[in-house]
PDB file of C-alpha atoms in Angstrom:
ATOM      1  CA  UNK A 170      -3.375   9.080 -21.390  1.00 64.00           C
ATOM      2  CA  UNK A 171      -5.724   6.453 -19.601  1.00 87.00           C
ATOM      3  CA  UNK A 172      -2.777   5.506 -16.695  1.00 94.00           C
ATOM      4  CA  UNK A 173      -2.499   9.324 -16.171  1.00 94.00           C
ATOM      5  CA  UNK A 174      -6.088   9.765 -15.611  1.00 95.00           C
ATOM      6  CA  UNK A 175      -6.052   6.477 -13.506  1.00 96.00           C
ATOM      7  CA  UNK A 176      -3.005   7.479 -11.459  1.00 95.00           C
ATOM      8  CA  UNK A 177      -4.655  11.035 -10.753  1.00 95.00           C
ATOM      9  CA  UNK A 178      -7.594   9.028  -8.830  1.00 96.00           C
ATOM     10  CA  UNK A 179      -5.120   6.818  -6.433  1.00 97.00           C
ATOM     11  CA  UNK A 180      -3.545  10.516  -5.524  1.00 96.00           C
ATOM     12  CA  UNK A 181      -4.855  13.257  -3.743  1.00 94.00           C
ATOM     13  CA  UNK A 182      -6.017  16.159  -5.661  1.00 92.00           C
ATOM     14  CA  UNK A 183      -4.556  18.687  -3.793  1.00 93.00           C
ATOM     15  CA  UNK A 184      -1.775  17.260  -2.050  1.00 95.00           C
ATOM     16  CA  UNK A 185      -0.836  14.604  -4.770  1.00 95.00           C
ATOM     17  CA  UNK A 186      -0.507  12.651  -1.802  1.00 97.00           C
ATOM     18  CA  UNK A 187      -1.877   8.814  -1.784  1.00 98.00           C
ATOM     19  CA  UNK A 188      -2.963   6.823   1.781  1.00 98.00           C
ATOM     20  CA  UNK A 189      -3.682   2.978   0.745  1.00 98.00           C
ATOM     21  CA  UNK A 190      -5.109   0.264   2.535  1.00 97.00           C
ATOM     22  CA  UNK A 191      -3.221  -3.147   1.931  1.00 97.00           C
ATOM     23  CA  UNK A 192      -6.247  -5.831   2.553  1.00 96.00           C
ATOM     24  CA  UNK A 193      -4.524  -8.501   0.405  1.00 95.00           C
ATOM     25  CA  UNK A 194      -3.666 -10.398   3.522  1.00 94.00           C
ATOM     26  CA  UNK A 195      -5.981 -13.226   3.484  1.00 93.00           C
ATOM     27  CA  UNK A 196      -4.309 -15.700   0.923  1.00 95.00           C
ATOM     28  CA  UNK A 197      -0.655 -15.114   3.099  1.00 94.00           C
ATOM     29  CA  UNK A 198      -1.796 -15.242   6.428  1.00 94.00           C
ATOM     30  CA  UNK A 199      -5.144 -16.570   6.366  1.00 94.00           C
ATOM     31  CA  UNK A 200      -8.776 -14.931   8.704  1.00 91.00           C
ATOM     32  CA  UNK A 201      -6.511 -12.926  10.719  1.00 90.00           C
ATOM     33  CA  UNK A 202      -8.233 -10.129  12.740  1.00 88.00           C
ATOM     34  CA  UNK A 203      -9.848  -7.490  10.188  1.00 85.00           C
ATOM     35  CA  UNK A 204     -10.039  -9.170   7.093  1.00 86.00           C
ATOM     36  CA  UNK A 205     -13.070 -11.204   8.012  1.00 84.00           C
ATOM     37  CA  UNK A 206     -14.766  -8.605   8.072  1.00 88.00           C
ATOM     38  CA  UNK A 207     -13.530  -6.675   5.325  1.00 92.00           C
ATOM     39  CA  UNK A 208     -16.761  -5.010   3.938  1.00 93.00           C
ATOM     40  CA  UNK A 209     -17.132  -3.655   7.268  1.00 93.00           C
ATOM     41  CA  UNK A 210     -13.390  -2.348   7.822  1.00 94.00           C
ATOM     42  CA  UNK A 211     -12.925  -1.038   3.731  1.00 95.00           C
ATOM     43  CA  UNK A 212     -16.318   1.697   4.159  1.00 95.00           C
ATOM     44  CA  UNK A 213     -14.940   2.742   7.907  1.00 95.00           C
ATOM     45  CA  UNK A 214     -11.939   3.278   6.243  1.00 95.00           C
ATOM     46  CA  UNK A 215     -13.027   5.017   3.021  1.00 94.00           C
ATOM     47  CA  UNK A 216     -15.033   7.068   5.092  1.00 95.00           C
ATOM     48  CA  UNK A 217     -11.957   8.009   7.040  1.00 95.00           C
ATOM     49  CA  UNK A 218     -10.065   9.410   3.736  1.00 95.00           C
ATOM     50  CA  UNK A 219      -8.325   6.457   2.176  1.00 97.00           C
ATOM     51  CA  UNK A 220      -7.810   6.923  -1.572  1.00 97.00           C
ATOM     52  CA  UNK A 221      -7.707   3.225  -2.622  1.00 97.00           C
ATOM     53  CA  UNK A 222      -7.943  -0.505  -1.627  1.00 98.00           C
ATOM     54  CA  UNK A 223      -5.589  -3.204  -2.268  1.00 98.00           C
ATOM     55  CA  UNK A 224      -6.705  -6.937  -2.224  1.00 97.00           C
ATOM     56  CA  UNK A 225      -7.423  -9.604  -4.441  1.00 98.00           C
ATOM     57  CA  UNK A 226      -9.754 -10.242  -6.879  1.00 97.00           C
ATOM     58  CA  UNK A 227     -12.160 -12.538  -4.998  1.00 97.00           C
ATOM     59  CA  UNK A 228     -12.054  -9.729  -2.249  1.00 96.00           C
ATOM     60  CA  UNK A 229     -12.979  -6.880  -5.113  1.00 97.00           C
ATOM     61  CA  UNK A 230     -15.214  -9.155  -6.370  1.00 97.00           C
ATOM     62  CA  UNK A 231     -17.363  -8.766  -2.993  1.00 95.00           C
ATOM     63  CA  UNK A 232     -16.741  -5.577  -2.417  1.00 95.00           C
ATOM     64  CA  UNK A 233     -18.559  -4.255  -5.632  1.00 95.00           C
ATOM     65  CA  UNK A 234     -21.649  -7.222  -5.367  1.00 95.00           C
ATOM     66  CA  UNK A 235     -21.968  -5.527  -1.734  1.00 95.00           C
ATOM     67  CA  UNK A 236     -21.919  -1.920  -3.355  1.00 95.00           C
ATOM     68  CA  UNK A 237     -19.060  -0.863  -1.295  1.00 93.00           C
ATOM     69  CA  UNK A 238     -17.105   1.621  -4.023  1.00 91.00           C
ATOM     70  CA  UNK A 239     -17.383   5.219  -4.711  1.00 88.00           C
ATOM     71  CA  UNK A 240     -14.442   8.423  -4.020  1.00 88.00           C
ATOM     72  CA  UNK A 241     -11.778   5.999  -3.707  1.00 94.00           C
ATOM     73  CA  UNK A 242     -10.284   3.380  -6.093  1.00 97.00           C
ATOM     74  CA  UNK A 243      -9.443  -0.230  -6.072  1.00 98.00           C
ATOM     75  CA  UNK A 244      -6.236  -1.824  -6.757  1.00 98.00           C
ATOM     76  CA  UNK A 245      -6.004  -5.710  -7.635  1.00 98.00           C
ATOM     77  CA  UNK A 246      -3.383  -7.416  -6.330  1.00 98.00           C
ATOM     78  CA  UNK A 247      -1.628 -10.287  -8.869  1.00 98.00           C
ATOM     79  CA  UNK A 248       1.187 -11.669  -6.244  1.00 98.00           C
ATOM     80  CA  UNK A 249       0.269 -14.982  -3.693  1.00 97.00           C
ATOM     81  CA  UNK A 250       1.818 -17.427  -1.467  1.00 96.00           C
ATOM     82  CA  UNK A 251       0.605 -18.520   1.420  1.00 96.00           C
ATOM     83  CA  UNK A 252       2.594 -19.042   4.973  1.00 95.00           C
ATOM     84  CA  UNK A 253       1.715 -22.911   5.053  1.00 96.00           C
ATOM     85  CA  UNK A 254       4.506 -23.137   2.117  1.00 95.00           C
ATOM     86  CA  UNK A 255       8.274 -23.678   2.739  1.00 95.00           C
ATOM     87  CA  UNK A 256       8.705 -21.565  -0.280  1.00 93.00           C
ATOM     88  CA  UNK A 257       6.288 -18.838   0.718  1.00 93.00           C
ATOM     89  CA  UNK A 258       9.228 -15.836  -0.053  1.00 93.00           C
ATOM     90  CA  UNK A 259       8.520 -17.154  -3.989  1.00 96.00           C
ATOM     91  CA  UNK A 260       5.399 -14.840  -5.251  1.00 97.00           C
ATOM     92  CA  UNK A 261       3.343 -16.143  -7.915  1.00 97.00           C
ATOM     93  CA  UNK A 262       1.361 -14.508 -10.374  1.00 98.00           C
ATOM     94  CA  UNK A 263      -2.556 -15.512  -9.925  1.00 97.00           C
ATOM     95  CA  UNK A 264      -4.360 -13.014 -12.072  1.00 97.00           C
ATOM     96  CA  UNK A 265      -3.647 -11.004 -15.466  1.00 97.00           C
ATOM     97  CA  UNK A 266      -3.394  -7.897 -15.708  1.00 98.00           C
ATOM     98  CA  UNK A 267      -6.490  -7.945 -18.619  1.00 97.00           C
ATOM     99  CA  UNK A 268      -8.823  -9.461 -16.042  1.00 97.00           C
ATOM    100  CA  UNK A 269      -7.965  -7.345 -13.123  1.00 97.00           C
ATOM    101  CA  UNK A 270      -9.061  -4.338 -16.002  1.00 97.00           C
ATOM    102  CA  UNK A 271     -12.674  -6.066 -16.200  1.00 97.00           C
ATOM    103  CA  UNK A 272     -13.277  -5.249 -12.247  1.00 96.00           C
ATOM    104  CA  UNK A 273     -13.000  -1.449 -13.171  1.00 95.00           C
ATOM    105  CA  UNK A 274     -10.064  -1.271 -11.054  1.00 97.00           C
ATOM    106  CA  UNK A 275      -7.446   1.959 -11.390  1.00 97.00           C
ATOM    107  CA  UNK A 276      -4.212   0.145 -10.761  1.00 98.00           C
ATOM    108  CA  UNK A 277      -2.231  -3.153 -10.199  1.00 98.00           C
ATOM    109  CA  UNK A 278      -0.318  -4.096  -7.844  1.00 98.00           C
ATOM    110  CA  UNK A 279       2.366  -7.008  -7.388  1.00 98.00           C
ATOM    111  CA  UNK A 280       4.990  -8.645  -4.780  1.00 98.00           C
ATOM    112  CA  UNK A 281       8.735  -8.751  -5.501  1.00 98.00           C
ATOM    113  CA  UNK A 282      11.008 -10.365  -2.690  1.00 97.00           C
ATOM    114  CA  UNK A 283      14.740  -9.780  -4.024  1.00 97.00           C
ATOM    115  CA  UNK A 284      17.949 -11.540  -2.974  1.00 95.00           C
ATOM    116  CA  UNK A 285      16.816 -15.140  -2.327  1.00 93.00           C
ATOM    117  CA  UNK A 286      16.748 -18.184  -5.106  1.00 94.00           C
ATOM    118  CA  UNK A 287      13.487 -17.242  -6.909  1.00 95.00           C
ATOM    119  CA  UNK A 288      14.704 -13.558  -7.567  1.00 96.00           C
ATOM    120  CA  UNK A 289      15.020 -13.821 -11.333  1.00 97.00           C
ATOM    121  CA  UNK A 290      11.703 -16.100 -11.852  1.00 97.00           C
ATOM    122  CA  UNK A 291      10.194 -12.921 -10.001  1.00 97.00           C
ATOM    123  CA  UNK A 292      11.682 -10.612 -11.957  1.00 98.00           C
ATOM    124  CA  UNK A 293      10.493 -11.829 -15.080  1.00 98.00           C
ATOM    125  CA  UNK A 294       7.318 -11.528 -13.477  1.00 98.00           C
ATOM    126  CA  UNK A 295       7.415  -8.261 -12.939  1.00 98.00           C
ATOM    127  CA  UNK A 296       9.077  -7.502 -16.226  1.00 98.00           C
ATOM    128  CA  UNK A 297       5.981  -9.031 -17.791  1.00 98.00           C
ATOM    129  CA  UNK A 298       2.963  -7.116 -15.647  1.00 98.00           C
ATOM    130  CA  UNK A 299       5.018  -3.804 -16.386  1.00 98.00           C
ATOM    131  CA  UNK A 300       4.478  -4.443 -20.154  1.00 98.00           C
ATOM    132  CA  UNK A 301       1.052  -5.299 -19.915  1.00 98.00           C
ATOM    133  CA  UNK A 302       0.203  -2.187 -17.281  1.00 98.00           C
ATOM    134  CA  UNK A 303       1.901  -0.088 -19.913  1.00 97.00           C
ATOM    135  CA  UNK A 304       0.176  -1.489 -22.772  1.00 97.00           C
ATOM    136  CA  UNK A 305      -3.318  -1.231 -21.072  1.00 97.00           C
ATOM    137  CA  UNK A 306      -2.674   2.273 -19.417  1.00 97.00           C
ATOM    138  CA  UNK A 307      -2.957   1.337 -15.842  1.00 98.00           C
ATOM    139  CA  UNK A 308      -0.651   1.944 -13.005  1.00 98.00           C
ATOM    140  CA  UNK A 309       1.735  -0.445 -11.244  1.00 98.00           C
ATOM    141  CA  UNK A 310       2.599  -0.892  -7.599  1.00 98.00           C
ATOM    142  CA  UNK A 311       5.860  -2.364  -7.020  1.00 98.00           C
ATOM    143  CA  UNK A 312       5.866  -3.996  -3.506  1.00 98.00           C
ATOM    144  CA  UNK A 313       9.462  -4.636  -3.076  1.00 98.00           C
ATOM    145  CA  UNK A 314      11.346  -6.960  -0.206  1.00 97.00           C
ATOM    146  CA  UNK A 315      14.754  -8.305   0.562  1.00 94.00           C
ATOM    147  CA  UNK A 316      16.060  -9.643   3.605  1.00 89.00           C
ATOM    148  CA  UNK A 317      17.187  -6.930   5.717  1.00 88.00           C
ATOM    149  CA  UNK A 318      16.494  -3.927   3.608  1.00 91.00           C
ATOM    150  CA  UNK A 319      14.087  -2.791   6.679  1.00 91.00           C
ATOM    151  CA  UNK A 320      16.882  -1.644   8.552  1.00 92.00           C
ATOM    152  CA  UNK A 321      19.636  -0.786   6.065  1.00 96.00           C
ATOM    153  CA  UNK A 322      19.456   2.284   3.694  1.00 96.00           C
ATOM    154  CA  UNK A 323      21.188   1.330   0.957  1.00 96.00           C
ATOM    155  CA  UNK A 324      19.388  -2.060   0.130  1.00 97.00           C
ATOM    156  CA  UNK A 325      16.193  -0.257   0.259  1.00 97.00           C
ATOM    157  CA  UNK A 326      17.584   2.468  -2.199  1.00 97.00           C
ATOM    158  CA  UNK A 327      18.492  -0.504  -4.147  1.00 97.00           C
ATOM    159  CA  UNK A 328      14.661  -1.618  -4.205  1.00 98.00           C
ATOM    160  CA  UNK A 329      13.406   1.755  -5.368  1.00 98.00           C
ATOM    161  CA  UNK A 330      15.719   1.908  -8.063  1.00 98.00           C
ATOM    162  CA  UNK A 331      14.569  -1.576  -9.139  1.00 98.00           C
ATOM    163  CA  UNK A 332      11.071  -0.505  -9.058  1.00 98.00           C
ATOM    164  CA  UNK A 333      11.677   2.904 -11.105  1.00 98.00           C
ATOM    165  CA  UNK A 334      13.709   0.752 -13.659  1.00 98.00           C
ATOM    166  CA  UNK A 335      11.178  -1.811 -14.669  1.00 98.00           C
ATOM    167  CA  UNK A 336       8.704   0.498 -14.760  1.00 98.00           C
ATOM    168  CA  UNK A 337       6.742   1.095 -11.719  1.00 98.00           C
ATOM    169  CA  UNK A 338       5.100   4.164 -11.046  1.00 98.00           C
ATOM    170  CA  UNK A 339       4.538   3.285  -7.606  1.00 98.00           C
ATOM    171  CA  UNK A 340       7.054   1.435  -4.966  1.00 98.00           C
ATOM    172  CA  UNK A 341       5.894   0.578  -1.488  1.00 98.00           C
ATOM    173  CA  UNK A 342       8.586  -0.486   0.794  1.00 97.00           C
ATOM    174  CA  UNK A 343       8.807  -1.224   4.276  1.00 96.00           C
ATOM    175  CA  UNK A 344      11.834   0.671   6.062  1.00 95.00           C
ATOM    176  CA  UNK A 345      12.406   1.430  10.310  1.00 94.00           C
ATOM    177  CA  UNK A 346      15.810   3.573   9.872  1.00 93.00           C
ATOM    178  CA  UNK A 347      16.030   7.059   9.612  1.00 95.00           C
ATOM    179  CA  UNK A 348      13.973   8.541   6.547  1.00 96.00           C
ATOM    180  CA  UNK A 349      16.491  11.342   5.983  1.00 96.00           C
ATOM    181  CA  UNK A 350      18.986   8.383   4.416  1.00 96.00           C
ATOM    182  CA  UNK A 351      15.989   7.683   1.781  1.00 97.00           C
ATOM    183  CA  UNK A 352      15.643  11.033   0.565  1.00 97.00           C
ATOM    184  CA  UNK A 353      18.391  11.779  -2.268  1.00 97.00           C
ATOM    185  CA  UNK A 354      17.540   8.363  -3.676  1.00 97.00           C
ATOM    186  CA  UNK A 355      13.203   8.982  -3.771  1.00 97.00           C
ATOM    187  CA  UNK A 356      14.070  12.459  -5.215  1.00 97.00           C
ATOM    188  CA  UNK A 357      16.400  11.297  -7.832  1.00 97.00           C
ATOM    189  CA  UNK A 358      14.377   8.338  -8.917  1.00 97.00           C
ATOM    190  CA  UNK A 359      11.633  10.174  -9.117  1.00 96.00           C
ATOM    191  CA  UNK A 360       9.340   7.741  -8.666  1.00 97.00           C
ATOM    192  CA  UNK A 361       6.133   7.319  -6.114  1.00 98.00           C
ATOM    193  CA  UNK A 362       7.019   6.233  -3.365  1.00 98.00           C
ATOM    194  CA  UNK A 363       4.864   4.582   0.246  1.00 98.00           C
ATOM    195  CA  UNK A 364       5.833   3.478   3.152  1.00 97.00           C
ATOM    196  CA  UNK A 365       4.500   0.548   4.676  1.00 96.00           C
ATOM    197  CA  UNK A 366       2.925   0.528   7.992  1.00 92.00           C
ATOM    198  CA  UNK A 367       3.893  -2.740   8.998  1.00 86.00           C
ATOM    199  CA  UNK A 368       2.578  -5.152  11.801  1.00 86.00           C
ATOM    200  CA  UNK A 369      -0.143  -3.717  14.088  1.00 85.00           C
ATOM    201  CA  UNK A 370       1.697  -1.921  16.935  1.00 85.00           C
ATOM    202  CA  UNK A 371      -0.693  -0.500  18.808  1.00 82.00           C
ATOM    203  CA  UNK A 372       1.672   2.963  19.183  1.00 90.00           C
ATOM    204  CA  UNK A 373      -0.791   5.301  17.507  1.00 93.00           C
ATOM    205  CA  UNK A 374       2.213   8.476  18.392  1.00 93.00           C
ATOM    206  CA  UNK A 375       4.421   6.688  16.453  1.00 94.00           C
ATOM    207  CA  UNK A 376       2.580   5.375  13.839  1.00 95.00           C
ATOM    208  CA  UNK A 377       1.162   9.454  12.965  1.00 96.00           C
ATOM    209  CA  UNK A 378       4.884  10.742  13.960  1.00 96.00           C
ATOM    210  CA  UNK A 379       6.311   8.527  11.378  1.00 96.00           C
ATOM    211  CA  UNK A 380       3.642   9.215   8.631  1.00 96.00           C
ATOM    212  CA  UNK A 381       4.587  12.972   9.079  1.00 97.00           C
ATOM    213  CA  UNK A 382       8.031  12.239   9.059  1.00 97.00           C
ATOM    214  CA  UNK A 383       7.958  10.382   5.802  1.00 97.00           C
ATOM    215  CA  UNK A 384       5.732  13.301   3.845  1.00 96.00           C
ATOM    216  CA  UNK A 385       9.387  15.658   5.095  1.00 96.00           C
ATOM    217  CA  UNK A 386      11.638  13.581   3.152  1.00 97.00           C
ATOM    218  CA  UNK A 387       9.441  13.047   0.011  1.00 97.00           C
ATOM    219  CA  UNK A 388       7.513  10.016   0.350  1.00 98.00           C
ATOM    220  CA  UNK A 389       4.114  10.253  -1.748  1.00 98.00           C
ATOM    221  CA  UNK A 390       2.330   8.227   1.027  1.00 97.00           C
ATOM    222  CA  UNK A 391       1.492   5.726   2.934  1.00 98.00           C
ATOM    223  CA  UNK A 392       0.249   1.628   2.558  1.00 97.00           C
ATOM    224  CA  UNK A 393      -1.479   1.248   6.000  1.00 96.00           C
ATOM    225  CA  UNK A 394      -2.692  -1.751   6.806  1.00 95.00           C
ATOM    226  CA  UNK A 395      -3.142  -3.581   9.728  1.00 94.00           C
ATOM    227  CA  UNK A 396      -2.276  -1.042  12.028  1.00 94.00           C
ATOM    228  CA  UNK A 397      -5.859   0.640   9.986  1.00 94.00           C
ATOM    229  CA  UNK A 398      -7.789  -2.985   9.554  1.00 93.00           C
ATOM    230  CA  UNK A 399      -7.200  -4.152  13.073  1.00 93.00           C
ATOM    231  CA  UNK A 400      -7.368  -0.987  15.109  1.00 92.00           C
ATOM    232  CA  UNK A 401     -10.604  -0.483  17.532  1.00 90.00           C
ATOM    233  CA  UNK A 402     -11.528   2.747  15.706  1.00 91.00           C
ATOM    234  CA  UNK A 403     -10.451   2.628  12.477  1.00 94.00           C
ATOM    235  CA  UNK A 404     -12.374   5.595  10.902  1.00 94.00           C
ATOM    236  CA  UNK A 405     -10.883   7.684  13.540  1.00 94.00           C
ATOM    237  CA  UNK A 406      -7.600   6.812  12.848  1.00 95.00           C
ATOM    238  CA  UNK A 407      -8.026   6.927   9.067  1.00 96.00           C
ATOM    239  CA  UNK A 408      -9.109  10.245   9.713  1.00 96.00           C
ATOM    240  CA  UNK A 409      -6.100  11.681  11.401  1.00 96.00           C
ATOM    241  CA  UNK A 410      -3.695   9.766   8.792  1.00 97.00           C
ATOM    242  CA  UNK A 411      -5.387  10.791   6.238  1.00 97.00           C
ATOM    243  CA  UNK A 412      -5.533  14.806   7.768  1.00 96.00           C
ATOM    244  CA  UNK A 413      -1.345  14.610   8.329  1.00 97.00           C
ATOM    245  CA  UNK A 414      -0.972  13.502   4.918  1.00 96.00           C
ATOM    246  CA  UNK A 415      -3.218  16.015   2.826  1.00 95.00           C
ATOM    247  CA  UNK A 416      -1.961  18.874   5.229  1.00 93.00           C
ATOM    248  CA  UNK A 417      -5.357  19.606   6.623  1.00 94.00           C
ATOM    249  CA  UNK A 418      -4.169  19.199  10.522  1.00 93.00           C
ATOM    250  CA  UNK A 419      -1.124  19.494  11.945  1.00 94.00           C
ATOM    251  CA  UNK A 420       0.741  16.172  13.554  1.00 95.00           C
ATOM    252  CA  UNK A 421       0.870  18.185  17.010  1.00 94.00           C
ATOM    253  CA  UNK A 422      -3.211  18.255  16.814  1.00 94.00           C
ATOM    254  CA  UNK A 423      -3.580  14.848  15.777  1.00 94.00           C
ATOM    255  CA  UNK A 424      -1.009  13.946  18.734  1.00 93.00           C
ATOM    256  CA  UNK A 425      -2.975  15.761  21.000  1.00 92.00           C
ATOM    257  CA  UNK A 426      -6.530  13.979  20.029  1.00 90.00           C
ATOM    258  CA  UNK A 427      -5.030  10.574  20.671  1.00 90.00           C
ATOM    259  CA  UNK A 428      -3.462  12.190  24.316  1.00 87.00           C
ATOM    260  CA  UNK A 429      -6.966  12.968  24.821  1.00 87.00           C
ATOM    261  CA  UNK A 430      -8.898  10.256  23.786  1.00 83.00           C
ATOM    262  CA  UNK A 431      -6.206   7.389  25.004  1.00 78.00           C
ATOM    263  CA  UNK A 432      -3.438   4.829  23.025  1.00 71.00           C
ATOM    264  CA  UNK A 433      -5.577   2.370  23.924  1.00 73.00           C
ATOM    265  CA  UNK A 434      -8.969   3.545  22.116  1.00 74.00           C
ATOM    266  CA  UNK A 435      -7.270   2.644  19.125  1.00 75.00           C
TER     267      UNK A 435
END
């Protein structure tokens, strides 16, 4: 009962439709452009319409001393590596799921890259947080990666139907090809599914086009973000992602806001 009530504050109300911000950058990548200033960047963006936060605990942590919390929800990230690592595809676990709870946040999330060496250690991993999300009632994120499965359908299938099988009840995955080919498979697996936004691209058309495009063939959502955390305006454009998604403007209206106001604003 408690991972239904959770789950029904990461969605929408009335759309059942979920836009996340990904802030859990920092440990991979290190002070790259927007998560310095994350205080700053997660109340533009909750003001903009995002439902919930996902970043670390130390990042959480700060976020709640600095009283930055209210309509939307946080979700702790477990999963680290860092670039500086030859080994940085292998995701560790660096929090439980029992002290993420103690932060108040509504769901967990965790990092899966599939296909490479350290699949099965990470695997068990995820086997293990599953159990533990299911015997504390709170949701799971499944972040799933494998080599290539950006740009080929049926790996990516492949990834949902991992997720759905070990017990996710949300997957995020990052795909470019056409969303039609993911559609059978998100319907049939029936689980939550988000898209990933990607790197920053600074194509604001696209980045809207493909959001609305994505709601068509039954995506749940979206994970934006660093085209959200390192854009110029980011309420704005939280706004107008967050409008597509819920159905409250139409993606010709949003188009025509950034024709008007400029790419480059953004």
């Amino acid at each position: 009962m408690s991972k239904k009530i959770r789950m029904g504050r990461l969605f929408n109300y009335n759309s059942d439709k979920t836009f996340l911000l990904p802030i859990d950058h920092g440990i991979t990548l290190g002070p790259i452009k927007g998560i310095n200033s994350y205080c700053d960047t997660v109340k533009l963006a909750a003001s903009g319409g995002v439902d919930a936060v996902i970043a670390h605990k130390g990042t959480i942590k700060k976020l709640i001393e600095e009283n930055i919390y209210g309509s939307y929800s946080y979700i702790m990230h477990l999963s680290a590596s860092t670039a500086l690592s030859p080994y940085s595809e292998k995701k560790v676990l660096v929090t439980q799921v029992e002290e993420a709870l103690t932060y108040g946040v509504d769901g967990i999330s965790i990092h899966v890259n599939l296909g490479g060496e350290d699949e099965a250690q990470m695997l068990k991993d995820f086997g293990y947080v599953s159990n533990e999300c299911e015997k504390w009632g709170i949701p799971l994120l499944a972040m799933m990666y494998a080599k290539g499965a950006e740009n080929d359908p049926n790996t990516t299938s492949h990834l949902i139907k991992v997720a759905q099988e070990m017990g996710a009840d949300i997957v995020k995955i990052s795909y470019n090809g056409d969303l039609a080919n993911l559609e059978d498979c998100i319907s049939n697996t029936g689980i939550h599914t988000v898209l990933a936004g990607g790197n920053y691209s600074n194509n604001v058309k696209g980045l809207l086009t493909r959001i609305d495009q994505a709601i068509t063939y039954g995506f749940s959502g979206v994970a934006i973000g660093r085209n959200i955390f390192q854009s110029n305006h980011i309420q704005q454009l939280a706004k107008m992602i967050s409008s597509i998604l819920n159905s409250e403007e139409t993606l010709e209206a949003c188009l025509k806001k950034v024709e008007e106001l400029g790419n480059d604003y953004f």
